[in-house]
Short mmCIF file of C-alpha atoms and ligand atoms in Angstrom, two decimals:
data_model
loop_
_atom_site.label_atom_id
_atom_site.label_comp_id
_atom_site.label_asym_id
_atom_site.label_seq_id
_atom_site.Cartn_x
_atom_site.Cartn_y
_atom_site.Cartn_z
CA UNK A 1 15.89 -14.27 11.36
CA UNK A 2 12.92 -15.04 13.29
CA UNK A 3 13.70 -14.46 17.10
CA UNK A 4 10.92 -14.51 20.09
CA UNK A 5 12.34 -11.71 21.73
CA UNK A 6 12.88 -7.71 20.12
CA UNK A 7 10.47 -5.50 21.79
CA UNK A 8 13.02 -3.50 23.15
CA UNK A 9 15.12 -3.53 20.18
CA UNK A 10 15.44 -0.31 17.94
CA UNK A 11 17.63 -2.08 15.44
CA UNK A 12 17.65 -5.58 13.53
CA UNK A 13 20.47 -8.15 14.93
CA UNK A 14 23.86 -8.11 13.35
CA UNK A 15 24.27 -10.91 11.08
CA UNK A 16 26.85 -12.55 12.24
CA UNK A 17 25.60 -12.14 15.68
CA UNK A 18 23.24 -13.82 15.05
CA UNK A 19 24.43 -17.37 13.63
CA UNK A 20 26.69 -16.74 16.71
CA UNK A 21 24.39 -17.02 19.16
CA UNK A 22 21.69 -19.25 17.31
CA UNK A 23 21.81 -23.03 18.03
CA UNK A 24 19.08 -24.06 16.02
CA UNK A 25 21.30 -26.20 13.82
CA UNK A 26 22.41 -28.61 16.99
CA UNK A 27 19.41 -28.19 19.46
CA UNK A 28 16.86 -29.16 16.98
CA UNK A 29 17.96 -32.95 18.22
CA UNK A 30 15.87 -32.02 21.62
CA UNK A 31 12.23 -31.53 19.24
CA UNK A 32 10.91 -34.44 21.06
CA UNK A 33 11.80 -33.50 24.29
CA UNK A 34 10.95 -29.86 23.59
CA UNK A 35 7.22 -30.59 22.66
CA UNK A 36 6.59 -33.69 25.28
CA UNK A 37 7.91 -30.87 27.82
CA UNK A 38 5.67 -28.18 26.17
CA UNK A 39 2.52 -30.92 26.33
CA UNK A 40 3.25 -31.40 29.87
CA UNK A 41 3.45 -27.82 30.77
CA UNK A 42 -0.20 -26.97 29.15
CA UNK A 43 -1.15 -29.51 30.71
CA UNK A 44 -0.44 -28.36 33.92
CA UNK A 45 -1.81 -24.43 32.98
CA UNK A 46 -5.09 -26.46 32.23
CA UNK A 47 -5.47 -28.20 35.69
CA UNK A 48 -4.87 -25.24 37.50
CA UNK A 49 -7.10 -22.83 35.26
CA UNK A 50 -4.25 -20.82 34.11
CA UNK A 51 -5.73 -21.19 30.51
CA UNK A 52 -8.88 -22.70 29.37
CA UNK A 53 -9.67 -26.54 29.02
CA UNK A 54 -10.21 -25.02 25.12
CA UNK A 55 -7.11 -23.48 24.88
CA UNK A 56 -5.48 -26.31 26.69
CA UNK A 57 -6.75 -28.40 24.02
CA UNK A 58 -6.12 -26.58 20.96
CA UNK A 59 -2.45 -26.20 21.97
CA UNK A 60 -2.08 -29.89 22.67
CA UNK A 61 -3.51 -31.04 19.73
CA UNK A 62 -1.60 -28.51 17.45
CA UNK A 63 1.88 -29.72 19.31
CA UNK A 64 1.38 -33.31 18.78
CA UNK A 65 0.69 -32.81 15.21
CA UNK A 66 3.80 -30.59 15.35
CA UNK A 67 5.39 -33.56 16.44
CA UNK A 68 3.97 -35.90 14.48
CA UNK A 69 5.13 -33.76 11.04
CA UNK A 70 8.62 -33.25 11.97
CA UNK A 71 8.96 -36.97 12.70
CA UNK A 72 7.42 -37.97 9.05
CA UNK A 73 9.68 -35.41 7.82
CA UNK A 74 6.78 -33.26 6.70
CA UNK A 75 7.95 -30.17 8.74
CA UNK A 76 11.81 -29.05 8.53
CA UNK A 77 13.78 -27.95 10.98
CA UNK A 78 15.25 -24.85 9.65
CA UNK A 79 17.59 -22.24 10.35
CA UNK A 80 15.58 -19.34 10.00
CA UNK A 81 14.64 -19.89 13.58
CA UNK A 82 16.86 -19.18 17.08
CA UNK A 83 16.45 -22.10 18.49
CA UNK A 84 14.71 -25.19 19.01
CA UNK A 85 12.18 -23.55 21.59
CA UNK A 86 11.30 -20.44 18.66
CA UNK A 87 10.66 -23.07 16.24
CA UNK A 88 8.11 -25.11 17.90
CA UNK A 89 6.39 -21.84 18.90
CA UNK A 90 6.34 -19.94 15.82
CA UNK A 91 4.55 -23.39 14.53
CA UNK A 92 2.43 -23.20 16.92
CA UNK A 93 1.05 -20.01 16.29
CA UNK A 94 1.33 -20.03 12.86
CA UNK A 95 -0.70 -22.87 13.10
CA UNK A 96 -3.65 -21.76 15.57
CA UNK A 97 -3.15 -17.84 16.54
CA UNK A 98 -3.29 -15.93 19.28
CA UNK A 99 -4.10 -19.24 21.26
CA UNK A 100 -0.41 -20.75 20.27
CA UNK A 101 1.03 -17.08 22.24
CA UNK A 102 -0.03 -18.27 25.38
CA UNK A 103 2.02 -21.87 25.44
CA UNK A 104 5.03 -19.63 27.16
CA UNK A 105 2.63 -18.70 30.01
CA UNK A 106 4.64 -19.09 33.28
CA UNK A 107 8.07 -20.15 31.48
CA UNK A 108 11.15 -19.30 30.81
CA UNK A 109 13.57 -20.98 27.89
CA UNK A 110 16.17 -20.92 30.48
CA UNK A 111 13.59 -23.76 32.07
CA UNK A 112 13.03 -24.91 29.11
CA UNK A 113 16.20 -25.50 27.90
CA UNK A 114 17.35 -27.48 31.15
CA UNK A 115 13.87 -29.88 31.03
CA UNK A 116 14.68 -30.70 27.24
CA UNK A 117 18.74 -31.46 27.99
CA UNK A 118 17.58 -33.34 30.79
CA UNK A 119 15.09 -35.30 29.26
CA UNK A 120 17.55 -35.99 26.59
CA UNK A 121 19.88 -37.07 29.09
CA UNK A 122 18.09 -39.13 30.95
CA UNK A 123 17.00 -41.41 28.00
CA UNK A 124 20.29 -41.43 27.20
CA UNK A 125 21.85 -42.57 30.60
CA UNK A 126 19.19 -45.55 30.01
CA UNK A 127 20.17 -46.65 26.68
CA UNK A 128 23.25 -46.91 27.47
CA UNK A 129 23.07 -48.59 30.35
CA UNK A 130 21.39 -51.36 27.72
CA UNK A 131 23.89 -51.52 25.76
CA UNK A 132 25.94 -52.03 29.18
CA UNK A 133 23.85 -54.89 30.03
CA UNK A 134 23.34 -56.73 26.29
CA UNK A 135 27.98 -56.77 26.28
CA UNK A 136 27.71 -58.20 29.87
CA UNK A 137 25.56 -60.96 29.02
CA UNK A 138 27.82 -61.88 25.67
CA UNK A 139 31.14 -61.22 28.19
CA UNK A 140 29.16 -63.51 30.93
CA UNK A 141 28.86 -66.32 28.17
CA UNK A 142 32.78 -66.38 27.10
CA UNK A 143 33.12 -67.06 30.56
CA UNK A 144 30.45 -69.88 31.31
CA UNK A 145 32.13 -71.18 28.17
CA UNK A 146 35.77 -71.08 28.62
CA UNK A 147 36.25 -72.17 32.31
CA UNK A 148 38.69 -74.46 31.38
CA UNK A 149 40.57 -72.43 28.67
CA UNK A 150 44.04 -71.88 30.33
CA UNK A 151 46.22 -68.89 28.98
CA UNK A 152 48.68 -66.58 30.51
CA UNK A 153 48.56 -63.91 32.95
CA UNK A 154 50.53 -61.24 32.37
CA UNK A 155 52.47 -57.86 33.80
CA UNK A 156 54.29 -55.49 32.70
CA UNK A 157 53.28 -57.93 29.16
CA UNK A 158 55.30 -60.07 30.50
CA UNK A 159 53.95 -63.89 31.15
CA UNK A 160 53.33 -64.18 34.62
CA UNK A 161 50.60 -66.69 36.15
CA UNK A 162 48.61 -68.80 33.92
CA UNK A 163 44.73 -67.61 33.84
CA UNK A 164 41.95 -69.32 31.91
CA UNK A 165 39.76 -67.06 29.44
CA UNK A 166 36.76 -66.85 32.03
CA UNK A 167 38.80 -65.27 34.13
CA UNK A 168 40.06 -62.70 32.29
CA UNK A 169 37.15 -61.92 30.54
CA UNK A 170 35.74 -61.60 34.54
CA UNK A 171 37.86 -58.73 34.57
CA UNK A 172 36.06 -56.98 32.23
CA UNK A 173 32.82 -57.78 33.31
CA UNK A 174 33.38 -56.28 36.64
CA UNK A 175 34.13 -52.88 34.68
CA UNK A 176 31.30 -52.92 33.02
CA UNK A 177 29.02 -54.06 35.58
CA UNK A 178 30.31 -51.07 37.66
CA UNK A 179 29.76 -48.78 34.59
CA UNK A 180 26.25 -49.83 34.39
CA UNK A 181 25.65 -49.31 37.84
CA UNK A 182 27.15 -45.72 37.49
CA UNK A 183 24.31 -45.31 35.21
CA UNK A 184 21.83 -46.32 37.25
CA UNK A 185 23.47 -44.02 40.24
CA UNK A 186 23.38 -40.95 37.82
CA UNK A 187 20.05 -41.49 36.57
CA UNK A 188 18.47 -41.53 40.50
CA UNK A 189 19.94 -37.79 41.03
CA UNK A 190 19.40 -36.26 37.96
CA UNK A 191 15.43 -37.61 37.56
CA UNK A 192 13.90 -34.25 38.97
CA UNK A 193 12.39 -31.51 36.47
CA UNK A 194 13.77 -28.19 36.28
CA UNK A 195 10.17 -26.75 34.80
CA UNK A 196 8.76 -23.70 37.20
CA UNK A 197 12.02 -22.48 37.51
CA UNK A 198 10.89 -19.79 35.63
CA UNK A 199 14.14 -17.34 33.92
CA UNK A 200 15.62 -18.02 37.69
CA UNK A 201 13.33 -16.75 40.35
CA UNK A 202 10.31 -19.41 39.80
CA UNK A 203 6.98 -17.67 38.74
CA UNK A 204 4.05 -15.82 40.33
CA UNK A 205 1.18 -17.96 38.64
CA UNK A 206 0.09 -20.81 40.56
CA UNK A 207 1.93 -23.43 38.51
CA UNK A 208 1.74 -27.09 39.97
CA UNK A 209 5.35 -28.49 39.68
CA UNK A 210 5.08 -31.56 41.48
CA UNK A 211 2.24 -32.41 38.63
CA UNK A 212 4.32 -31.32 35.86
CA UNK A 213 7.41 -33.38 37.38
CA UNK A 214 5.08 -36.27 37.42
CA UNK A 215 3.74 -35.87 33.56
CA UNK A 216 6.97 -36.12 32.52
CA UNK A 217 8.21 -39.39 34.55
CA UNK A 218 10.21 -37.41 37.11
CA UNK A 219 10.66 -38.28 40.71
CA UNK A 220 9.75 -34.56 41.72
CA UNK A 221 10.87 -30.98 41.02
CA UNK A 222 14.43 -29.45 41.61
CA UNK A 223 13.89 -27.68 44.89
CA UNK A 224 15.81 -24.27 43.77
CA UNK A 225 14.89 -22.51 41.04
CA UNK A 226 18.26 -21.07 40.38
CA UNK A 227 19.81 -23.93 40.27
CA UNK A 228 17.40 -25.36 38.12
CA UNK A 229 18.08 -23.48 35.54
CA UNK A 230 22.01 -23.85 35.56
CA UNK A 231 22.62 -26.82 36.87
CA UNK A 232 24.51 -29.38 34.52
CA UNK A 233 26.05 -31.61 36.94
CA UNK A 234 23.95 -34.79 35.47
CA UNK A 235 25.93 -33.97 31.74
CA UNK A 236 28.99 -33.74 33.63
CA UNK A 237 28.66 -36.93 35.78
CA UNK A 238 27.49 -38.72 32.45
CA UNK A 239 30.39 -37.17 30.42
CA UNK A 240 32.61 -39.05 33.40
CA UNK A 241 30.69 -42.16 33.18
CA UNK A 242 31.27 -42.56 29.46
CA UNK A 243 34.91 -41.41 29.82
CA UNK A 244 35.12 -44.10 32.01
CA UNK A 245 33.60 -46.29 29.54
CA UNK A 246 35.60 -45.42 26.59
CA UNK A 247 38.79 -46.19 29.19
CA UNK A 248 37.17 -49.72 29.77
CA UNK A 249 36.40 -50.44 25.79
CA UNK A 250 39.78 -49.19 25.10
CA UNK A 251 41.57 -51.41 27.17
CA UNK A 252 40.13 -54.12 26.04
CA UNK A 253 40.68 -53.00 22.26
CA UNK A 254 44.53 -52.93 23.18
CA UNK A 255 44.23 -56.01 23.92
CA UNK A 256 42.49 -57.59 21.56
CA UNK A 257 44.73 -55.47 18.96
CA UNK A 258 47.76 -57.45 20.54
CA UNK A 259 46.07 -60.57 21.00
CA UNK A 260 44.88 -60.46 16.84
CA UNK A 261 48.43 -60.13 16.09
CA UNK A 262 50.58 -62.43 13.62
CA UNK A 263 52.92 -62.73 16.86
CA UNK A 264 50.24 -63.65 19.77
CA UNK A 265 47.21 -65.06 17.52
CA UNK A 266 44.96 -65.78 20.62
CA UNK A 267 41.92 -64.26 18.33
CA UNK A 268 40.97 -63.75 15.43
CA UNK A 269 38.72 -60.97 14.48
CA UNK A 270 35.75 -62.22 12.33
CA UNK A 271 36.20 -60.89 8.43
CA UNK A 272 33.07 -58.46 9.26
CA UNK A 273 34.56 -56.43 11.53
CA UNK A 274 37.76 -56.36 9.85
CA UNK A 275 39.17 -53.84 7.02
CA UNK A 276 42.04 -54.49 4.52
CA UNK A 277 45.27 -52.89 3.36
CA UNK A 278 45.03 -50.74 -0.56
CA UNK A 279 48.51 -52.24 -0.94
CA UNK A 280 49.58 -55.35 1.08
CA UNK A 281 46.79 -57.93 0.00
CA UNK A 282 47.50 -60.05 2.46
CA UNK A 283 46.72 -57.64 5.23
CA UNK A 284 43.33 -57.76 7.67
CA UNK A 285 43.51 -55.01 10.28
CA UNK A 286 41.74 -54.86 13.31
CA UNK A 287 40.10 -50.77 12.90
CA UNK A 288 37.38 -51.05 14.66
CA UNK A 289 39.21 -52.09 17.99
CA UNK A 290 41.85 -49.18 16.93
CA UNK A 291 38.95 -46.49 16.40
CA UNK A 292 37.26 -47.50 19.27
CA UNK A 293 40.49 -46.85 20.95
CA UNK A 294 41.28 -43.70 19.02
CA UNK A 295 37.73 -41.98 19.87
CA UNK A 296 38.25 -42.28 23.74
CA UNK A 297 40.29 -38.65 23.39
CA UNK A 298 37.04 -37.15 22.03
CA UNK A 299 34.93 -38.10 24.83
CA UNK A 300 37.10 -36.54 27.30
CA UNK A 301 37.54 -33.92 25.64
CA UNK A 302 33.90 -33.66 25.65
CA UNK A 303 33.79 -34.10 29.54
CA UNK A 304 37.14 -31.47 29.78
CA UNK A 305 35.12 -28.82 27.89
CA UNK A 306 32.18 -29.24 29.82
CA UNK A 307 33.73 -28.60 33.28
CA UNK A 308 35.95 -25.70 31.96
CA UNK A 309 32.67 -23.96 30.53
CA UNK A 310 30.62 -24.46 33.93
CA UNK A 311 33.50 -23.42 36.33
CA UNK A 312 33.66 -19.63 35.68
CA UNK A 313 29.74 -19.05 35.67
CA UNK A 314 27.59 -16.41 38.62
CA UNK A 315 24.66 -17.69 39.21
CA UNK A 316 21.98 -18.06 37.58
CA UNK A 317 21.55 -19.01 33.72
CA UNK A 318 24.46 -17.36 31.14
CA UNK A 319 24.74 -17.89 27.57
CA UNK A 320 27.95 -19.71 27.61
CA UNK A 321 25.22 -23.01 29.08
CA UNK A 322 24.63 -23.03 25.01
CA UNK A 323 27.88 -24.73 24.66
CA UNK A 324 26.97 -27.91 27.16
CA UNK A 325 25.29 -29.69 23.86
CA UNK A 326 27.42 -30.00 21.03
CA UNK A 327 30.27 -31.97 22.48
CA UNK A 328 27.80 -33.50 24.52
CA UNK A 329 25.46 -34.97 21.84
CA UNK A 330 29.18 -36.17 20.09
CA UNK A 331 29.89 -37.89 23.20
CA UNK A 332 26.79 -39.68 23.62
CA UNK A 333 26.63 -40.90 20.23
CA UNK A 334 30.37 -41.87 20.38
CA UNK A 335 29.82 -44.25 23.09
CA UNK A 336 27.32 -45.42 22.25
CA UNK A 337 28.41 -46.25 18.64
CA UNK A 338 31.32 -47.65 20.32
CA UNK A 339 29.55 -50.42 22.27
CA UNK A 340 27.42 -51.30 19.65
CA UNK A 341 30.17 -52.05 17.70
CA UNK A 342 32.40 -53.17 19.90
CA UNK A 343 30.00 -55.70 21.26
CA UNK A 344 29.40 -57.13 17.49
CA UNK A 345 33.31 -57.58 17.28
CA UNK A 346 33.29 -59.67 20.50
CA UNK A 347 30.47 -61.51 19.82
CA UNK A 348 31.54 -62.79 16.04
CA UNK A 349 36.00 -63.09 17.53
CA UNK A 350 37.29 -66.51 17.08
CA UNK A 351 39.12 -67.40 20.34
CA UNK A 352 42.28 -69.92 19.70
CA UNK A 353 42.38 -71.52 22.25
CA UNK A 354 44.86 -73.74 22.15
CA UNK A 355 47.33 -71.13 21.06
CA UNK A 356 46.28 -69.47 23.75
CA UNK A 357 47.20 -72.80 26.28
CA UNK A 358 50.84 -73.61 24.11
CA UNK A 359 51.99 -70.05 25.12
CA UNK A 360 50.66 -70.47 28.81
CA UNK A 361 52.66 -73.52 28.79
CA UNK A 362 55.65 -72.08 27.44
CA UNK A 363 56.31 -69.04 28.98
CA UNK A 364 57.39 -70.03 33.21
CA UNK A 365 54.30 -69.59 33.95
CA UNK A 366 54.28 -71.74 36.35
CA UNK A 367 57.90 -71.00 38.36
CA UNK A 368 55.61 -69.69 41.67
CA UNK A 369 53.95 -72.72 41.75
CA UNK A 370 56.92 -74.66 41.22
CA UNK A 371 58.18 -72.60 44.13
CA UNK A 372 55.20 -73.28 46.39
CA UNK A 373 55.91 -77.10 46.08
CA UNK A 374 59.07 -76.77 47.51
CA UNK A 375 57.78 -74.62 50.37
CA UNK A 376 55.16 -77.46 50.71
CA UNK A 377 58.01 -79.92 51.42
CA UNK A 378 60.07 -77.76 53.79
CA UNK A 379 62.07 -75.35 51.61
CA UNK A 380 61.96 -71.70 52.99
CA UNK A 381 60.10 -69.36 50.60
CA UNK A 382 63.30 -67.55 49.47
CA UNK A 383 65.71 -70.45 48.90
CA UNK A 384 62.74 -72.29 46.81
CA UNK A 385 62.47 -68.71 44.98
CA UNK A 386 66.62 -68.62 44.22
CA UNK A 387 66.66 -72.71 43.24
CA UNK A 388 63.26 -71.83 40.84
CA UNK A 389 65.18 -69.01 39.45
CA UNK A 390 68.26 -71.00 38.85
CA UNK A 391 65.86 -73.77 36.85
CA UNK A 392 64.68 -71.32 34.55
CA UNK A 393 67.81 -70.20 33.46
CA UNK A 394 68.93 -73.36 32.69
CA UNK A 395 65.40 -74.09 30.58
CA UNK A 396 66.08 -70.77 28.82
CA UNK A 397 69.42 -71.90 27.78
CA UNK A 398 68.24 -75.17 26.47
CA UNK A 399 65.08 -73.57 25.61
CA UNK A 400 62.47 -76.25 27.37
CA UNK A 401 59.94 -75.16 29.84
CA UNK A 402 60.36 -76.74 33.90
CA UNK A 403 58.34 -79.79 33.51
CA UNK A 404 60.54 -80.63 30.40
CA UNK A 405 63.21 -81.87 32.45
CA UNK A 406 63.40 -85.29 34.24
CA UNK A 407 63.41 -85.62 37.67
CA UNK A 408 66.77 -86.40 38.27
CA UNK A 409 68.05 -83.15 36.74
CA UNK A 410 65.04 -80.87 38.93
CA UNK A 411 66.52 -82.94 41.65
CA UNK A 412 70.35 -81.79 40.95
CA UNK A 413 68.69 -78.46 41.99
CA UNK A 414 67.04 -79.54 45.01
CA UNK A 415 66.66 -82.68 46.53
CA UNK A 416 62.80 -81.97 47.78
CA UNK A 417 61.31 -82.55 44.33
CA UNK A 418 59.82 -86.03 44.24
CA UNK A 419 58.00 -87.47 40.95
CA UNK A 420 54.43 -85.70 41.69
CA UNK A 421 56.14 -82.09 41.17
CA UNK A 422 55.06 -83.09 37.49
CA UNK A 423 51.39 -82.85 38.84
CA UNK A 424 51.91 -79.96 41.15
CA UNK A 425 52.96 -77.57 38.18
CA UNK A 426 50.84 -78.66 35.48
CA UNK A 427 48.68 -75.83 33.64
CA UNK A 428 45.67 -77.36 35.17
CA UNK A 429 47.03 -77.77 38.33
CA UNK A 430 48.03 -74.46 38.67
CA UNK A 431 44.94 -72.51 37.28
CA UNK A 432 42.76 -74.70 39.76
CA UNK A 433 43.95 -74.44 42.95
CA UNK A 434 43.70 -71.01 42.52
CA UNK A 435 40.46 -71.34 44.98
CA UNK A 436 39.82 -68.52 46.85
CA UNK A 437 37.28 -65.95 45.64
CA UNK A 438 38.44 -63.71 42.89
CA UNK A 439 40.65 -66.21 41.39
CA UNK A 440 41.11 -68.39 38.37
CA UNK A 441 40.26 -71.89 39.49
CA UNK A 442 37.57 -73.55 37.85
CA UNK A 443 35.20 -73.79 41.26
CA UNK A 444 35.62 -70.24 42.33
CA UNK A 445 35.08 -68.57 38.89
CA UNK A 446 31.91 -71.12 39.30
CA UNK A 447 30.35 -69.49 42.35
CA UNK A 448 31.40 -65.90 40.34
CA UNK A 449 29.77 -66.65 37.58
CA UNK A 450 26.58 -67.78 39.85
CA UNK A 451 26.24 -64.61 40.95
CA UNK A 452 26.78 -62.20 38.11
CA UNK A 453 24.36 -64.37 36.59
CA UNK A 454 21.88 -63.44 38.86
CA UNK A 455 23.04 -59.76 39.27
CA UNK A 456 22.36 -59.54 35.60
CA UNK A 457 18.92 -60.90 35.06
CA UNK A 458 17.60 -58.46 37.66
CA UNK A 459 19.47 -55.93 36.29
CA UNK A 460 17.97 -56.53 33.07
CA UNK A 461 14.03 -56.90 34.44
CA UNK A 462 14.30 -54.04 36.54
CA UNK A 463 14.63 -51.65 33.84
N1 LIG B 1 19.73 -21.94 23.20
C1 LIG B 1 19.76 -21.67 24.59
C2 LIG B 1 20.61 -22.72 25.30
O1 LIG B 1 20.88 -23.71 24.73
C3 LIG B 1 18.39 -21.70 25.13
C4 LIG B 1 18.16 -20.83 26.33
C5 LIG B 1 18.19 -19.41 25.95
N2 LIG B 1 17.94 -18.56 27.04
C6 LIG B 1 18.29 -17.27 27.03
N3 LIG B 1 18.02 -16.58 28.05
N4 LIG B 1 18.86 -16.74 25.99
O2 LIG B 1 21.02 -22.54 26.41
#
């Protein structure tokens, strides 16, 4: 039980007490962060003669090769210590004396704690945002490649309009293009360093915070100390951000769960990213879109817990703060497990296309355009929408789609049908005069793609 606190103590900590309020065994994932921030902060003593250049030195030195034997698994984490932040000191002064005591100068672990979760953070918000970028550019290619791949529409999963591929595929991309820019949003207000804020009430050396921010690749310090320390807004907004993620990714596993089907086959999911049955040999299930779907609960449940924790706490720091990494950490490594995956099971999925065009073609997809020709030669809206209607339920009963018939019987219907109706309501026909900006046809998913395109090169340079 070695603790950096006890002073005051008469008697040794209860047992239980404390593994109860040690968090040793999850925080030890913030080491890095924990000893770049504890570099950073000597460094700053240094500059403003707080310690010695020699003591500044010695410390330094001794935490990078801190670091450097916990990385090359020469040093263990263990639980013999509180936390994290009473590991990498005890080291320390195990390692060079009385020197190592003086690291805490000017610091709190309540400031310490928030630099390391929001260093953590922060290159988390970043790699994700990657892994954002790398399924937009696969997404980006379906659609350059499948401009002309007609398939249906649907609501309610019903067949509705026929589509093409690209476009649906645009749908996604505009979800995940607005998830990577929620990154980018969260990681411009959370990029300012909690260090100086002291326990709560900043500190009565003259620390320089604006250098310390600047060490560490912040924009600047928090301006108030108390909320410094116990502010967790940026894990909250993140926890949202994936949430929102997870919703996207699982969407898109429904569908390609129903698509994969022996009833739609639109796709099929590449043997790699597949699983079989112990039973039914002839079985290939699609588990990685299902547990990709099945994980979104966790993450906001992560995000749930979060906000419940935070919304009962006085300022300034409390204990209950521990609890913001756990589910957290999960989270992160959720989602971002998730993409990875996810994006492998896109990238290697067979499309069928021209499954995907026989059940456009079969399905009506085409009554509102076969509509819209008779409004185009003089038949009100709602008549050509009641004589449409009528059609179809005569192709249901003799189970043919509209441009099975002949003209004659189209024209028993109505006598505005002339022989280029045949034209007017063909698949291609009706996917490409779907022109204006948003929609389907060819040329206008053209201009779309134009522009993502450029959105996501300078996305990708910029960071
Ligand atoms: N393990 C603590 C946490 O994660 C570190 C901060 C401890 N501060 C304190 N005053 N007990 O929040």
């Amino acid at each position: 039980m070695a603790q950096l606190w006890g002073g005051r103590f008469t008697k040794e900590t209860d047992r239980l007490v404390y593994d109860f309020n040690a968090s040793i065994s999850f925080d030890q994932k913030l080491y890095q962060q924990d000893i770049r921030g504890s570099i950073a902060h000597v460094t700053m003593l240094g500059k403003q003669k707080i310690l010695t250049e020699k003591e500044t030195e010695d410390i330094i030195r001794v935490l990078n090769e801190i670091l450097a034997d916990v990385e090359s698994g020469k040093l263990e984490v263990t639980s013999e210590y509180e936390d994290i932040h009473s590991f990498v000191e005890a080291n320390l002064i195990g390692r060079l004396g009385d020197t190592g005591k003086k690291l805490h100068t000017g610091r709190s672990r309540n400031d310490q704690v928030a630099l390391d979760m929001r260093m953590y953070v922060r290159e988390e918000v970043v790699k994700s945002n990657t892994l954002l970028k790398e399924l937009l550019e696969t997404i980006l290619t379906i659609m350059e490649d499948n401009l002309h791949t007609v398939m249906p529409g649907f609501t309610h999963l019903q067949k509705a309009q026929p589509i093409t591929l690209a476009h649906h595929m645009g749908a996604y991309f505009e979800m995940f293009k607005r998830d990577s820019l929620r990154m980018e949003d969260i990681y411009r207000r959370m990029n300012y360093c909690p260090l100086g804020s002291g326990a709560l009430a900043g500190t009565t050396y003259p620390l320089d915070r604006e250098y310390t921010a600047e060490l560490l690749g912040f924009y600047g310090p928090t301006l108030n100390s108390m909320d410094g320390v116990s502010d967790r807004d940026y894990c909250i907004e993140y926890l949202a951000a994936l949430s929102t993620v997870m919703m996207h990714l699982s969407r898109f596993c429904e569908e390609i769960i129903i698509w994969n089907s022996n009833e739609y086959r639109f796709v099929e999911i590449d043997d790699a990213y597949s699983t079989g049955s112990s039973i039914m040999p002839q079985k290939k299930n699609p588990d990685i879109a299902e547990l990709v779907r099945g994980k979104t609960g966790r993450v906001y449940g992560a995000l749930m817990s979060l906000l419940t924790t935070m919304k009962g706490i006085p300022l300034a720091y409390n204990k209950d703060m521990q609890e913001d990494k756990e589910l957290t950490f999960d989270a992160i490594d959720t989602v971002n497990h998730s993409l990875v995956l996810f994006h492998g099971m896109l990238a290697t999925m067979k499309f069928c296309t021209e499954n995907m065009e026989r059940s456009a073609s079969g399905g009506f997809t085409n009554a509102t355009d076969a509509a819209d020709y008779l409004v185009n030669h003089g038949v009100p809206f709602r008549d050509a929408h009641g004589i449409i209607g009528r059609i179809v339920l005569k192709c249901i009963e003799e189970n043919k789609a509209i441009d099975d018939l002949t003209l004659t019987e189209l024209q028993e219907f109505s006598p505005a049908f002339e022989q280029d109706v045949f034209e007017a309501i063909s698949m291609e026909t009706c996917v490409n005069k779907r022109l204006t900006i948003g929609a389907p046809g060819a040329e206008a998913m053209k201009t779309v793609i134009e522009k993502e395109r450029e959105w996501l090169e300078k996305a990708v340079t910029e960071k």
